Short mmCIF file of N, CA and C in Angstrom, two decimals:
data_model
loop_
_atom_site.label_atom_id
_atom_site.label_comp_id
_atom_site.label_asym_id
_atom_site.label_seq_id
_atom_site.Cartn_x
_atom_site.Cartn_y
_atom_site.Cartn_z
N UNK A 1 13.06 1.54 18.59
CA UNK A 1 12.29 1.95 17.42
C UNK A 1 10.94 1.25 17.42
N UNK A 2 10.23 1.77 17.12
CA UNK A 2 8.41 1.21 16.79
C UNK A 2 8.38 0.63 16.00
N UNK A 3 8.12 -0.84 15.90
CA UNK A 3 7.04 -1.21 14.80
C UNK A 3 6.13 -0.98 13.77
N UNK A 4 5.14 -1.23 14.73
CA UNK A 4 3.57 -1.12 13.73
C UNK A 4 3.36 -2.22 13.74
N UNK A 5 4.26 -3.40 14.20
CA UNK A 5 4.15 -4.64 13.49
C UNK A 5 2.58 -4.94 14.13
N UNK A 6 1.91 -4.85 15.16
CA UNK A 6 0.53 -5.29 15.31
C UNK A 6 -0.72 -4.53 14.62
N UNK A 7 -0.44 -3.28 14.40
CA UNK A 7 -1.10 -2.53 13.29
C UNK A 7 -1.14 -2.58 12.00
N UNK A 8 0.25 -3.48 11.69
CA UNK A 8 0.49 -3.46 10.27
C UNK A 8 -0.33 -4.61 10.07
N UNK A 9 0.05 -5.82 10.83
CA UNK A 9 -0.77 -6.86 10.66
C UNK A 9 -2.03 -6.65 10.91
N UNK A 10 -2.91 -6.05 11.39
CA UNK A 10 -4.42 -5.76 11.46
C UNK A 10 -4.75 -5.54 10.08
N UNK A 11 -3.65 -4.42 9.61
CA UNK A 11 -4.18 -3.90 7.99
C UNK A 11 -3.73 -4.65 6.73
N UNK A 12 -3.04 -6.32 7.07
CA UNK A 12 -3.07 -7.39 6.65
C UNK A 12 -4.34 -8.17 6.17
N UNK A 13 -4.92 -8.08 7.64
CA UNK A 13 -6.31 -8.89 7.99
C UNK A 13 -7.47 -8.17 7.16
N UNK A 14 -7.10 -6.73 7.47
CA UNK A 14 -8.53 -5.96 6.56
C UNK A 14 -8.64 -6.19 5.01
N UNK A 15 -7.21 -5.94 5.09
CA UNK A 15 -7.02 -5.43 3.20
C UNK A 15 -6.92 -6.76 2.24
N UNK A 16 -5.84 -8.01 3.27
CA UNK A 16 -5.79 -8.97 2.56
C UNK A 16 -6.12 -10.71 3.28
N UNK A 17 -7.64 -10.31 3.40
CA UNK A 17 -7.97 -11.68 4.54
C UNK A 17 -7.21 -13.07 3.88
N UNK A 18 -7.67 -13.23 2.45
CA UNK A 18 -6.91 -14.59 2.36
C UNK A 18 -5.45 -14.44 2.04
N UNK A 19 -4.72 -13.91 2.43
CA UNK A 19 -3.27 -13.98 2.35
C UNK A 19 -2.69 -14.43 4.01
N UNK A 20 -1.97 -15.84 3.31
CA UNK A 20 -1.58 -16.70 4.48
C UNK A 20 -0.09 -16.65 5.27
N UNK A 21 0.38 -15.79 3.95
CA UNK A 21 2.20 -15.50 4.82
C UNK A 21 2.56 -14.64 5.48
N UNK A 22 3.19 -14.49 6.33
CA UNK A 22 3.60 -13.61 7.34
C UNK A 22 4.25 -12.07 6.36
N UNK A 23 3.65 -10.89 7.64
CA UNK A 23 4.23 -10.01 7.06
C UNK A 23 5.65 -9.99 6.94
N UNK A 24 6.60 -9.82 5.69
CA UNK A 24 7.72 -8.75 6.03
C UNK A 24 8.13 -7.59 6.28
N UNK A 25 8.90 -7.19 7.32
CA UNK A 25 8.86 -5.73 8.11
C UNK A 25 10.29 -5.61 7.42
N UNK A 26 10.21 -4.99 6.54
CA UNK A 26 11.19 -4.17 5.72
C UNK A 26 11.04 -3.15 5.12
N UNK A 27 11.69 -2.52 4.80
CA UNK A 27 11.36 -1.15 3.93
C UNK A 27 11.26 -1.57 2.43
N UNK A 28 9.98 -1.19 2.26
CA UNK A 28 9.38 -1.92 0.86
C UNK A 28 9.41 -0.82 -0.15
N UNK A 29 10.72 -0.72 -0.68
CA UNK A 29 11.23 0.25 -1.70
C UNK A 29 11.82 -0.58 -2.87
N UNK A 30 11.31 -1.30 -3.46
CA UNK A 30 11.29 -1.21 -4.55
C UNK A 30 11.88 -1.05 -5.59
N UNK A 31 12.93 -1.10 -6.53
CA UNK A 31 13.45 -0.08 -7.93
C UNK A 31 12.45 0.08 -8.58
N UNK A 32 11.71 -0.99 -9.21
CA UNK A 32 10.57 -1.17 -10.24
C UNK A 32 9.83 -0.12 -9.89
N UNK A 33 8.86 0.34 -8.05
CA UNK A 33 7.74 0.68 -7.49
C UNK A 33 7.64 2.20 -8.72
N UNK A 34 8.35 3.06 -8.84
CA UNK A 34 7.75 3.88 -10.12
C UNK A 34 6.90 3.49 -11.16
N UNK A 35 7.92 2.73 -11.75
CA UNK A 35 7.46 2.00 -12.98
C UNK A 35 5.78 1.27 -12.63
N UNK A 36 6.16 0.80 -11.78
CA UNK A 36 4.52 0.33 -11.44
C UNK A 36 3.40 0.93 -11.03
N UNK A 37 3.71 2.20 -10.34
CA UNK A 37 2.84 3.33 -10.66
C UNK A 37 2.56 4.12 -11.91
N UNK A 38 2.96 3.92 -12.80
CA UNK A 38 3.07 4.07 -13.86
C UNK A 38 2.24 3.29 -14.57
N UNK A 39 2.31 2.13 -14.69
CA UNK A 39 1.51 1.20 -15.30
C UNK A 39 0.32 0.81 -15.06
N UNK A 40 0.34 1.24 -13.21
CA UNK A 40 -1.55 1.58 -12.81
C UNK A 40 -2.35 2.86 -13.09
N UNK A 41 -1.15 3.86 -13.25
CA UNK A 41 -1.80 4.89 -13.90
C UNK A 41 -2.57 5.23 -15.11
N UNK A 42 -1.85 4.25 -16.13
CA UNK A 42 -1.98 3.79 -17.45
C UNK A 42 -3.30 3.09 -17.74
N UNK A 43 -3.65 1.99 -16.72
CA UNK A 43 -4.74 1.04 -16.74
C UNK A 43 -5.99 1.70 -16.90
N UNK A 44 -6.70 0.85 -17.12
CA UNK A 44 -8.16 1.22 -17.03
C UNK A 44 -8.77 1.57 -15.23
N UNK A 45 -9.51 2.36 -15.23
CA UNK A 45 -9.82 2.83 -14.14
C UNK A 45 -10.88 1.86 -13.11
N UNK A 46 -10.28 1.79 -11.83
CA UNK A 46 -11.10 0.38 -10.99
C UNK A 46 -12.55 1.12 -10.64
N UNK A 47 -13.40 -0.12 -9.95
CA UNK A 47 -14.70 0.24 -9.50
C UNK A 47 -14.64 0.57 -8.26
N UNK A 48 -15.22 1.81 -8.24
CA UNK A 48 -15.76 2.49 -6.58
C UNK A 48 -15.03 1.90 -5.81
N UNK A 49 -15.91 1.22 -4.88
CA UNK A 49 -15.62 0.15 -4.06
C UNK A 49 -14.50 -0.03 -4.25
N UNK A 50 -13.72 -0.97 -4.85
CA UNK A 50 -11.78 -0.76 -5.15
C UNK A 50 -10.89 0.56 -4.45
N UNK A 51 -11.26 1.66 -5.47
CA UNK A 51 -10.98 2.63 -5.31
C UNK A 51 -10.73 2.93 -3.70
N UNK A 52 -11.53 3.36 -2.78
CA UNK A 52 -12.60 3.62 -1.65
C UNK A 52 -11.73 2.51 -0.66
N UNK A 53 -11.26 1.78 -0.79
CA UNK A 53 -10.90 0.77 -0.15
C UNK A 53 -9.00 1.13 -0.29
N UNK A 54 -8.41 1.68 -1.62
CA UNK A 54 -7.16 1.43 -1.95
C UNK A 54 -6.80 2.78 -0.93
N UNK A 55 -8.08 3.83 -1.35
CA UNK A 55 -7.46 4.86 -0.76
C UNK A 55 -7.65 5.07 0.44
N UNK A 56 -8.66 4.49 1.43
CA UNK A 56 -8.11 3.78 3.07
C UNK A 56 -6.94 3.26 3.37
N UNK A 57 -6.62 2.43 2.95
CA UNK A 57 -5.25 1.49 2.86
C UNK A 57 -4.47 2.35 3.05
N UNK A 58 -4.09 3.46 1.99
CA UNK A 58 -3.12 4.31 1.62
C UNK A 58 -3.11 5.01 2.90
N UNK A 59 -4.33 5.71 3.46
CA UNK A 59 -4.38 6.76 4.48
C UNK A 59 -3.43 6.26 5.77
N UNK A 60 -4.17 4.94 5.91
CA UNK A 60 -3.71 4.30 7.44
C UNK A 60 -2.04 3.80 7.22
N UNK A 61 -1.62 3.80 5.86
CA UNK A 61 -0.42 3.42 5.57
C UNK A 61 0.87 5.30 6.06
N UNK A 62 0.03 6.40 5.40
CA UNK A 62 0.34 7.77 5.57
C UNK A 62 0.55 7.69 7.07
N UNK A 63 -0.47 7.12 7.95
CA UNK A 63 -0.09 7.20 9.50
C UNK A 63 0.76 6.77 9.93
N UNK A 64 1.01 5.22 9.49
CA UNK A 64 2.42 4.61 9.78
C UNK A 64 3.75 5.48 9.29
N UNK A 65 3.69 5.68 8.37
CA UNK A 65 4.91 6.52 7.59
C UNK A 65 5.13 7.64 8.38
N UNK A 66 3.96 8.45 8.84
CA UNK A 66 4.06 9.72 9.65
C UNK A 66 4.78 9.49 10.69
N UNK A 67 3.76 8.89 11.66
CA UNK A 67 4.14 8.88 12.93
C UNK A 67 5.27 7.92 13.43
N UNK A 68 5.61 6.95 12.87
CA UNK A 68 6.90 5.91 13.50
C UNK A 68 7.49 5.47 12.85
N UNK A 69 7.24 5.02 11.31
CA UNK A 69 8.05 4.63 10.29
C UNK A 69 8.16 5.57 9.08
N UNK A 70 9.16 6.57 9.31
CA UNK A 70 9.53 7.61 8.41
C UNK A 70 10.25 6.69 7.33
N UNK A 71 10.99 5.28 7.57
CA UNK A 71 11.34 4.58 6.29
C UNK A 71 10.71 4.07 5.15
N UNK A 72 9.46 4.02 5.55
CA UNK A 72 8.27 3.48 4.27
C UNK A 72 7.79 4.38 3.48
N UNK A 73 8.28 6.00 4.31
CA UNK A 73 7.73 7.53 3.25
C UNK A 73 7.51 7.58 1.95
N UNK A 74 8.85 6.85 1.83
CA UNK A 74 8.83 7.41 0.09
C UNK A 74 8.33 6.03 -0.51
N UNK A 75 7.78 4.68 -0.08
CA UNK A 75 6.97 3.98 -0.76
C UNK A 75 5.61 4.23 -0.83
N UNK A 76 5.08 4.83 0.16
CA UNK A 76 4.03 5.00 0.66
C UNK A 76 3.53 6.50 -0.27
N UNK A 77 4.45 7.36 -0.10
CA UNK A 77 4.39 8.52 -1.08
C UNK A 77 4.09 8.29 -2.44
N UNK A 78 5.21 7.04 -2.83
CA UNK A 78 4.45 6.53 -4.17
C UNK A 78 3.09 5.60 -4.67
N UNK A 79 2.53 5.13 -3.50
CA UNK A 79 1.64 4.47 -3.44
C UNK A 79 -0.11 5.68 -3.43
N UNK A 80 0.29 6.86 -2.73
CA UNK A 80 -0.35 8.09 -2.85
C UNK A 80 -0.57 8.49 -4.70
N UNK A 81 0.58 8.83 -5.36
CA UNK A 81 0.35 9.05 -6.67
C UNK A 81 -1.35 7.85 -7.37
N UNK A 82 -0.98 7.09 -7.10
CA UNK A 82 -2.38 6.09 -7.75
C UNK A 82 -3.91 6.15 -7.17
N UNK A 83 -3.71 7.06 -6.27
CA UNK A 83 -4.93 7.23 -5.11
C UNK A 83 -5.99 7.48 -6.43
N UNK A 84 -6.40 8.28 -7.33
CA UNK A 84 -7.41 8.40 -7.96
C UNK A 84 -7.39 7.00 -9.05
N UNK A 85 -6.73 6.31 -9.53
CA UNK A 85 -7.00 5.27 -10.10
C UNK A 85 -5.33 3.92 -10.12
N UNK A 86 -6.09 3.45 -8.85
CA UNK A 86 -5.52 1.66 -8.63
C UNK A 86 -5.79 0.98 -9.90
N UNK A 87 -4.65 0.23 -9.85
CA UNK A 87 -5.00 -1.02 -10.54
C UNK A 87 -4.92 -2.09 -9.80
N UNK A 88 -6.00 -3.32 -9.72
CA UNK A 88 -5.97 -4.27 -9.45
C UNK A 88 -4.92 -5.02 -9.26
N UNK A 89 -4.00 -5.41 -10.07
CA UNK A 89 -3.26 -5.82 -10.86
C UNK A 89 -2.80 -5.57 -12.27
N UNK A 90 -0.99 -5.94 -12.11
CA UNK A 90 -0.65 -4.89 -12.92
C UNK A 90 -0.09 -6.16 -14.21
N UNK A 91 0.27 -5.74 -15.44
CA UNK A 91 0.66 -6.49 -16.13
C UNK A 91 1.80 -7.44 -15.78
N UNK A 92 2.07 -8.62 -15.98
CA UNK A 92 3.65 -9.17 -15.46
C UNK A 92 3.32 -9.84 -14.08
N UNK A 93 2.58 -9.56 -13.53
CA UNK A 93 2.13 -9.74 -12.14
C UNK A 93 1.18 -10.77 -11.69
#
């Protein structure tokens, strides 16, 4: 089975330079992950730049999901719903 793990970590480096812990390669599903789309949906709407950046992330995340990790689909699917307005951070968080 494929990885990603050196791709994933590249899009570590892009998205989150100062984050110092190693990725976990798990299927990042969530119970809450609705609910928390939900609550970014809710938020006030981010700046450009944010935006523009979340919805790169998302794309190159769609590739992984596509092409070798069909297990992250349906996080990644939910991570698609927020494409027109991310939240930074979410309440609780």
């Amino acid at each position: 089975m494929l990885h990603q793990s050196a791709y994933i970590t590249k899009l570590e480096k892009i998205y989150q330079p100062s984050h110092t812990g190693s990725v976990q390669f798990r299927t990042p599903a969530a119970s809450e992950l609705p609910s928390l789309i939900d609550l970014a949906l809710d938020s006030e709407g981010a700046d450009p730049e944010f935006v523009r950046s979340y919805q790169s992330l998302v794309g190159a995340l769609l590739y992984v999901a596509t092409c070798t990790r069909p297990d992250v689909a349906y996080s990644v699917s939910m991570l698609c719903r927020a494409m027109i307005k991310p939240a930074r951070a979410l309440p609780g968080s």
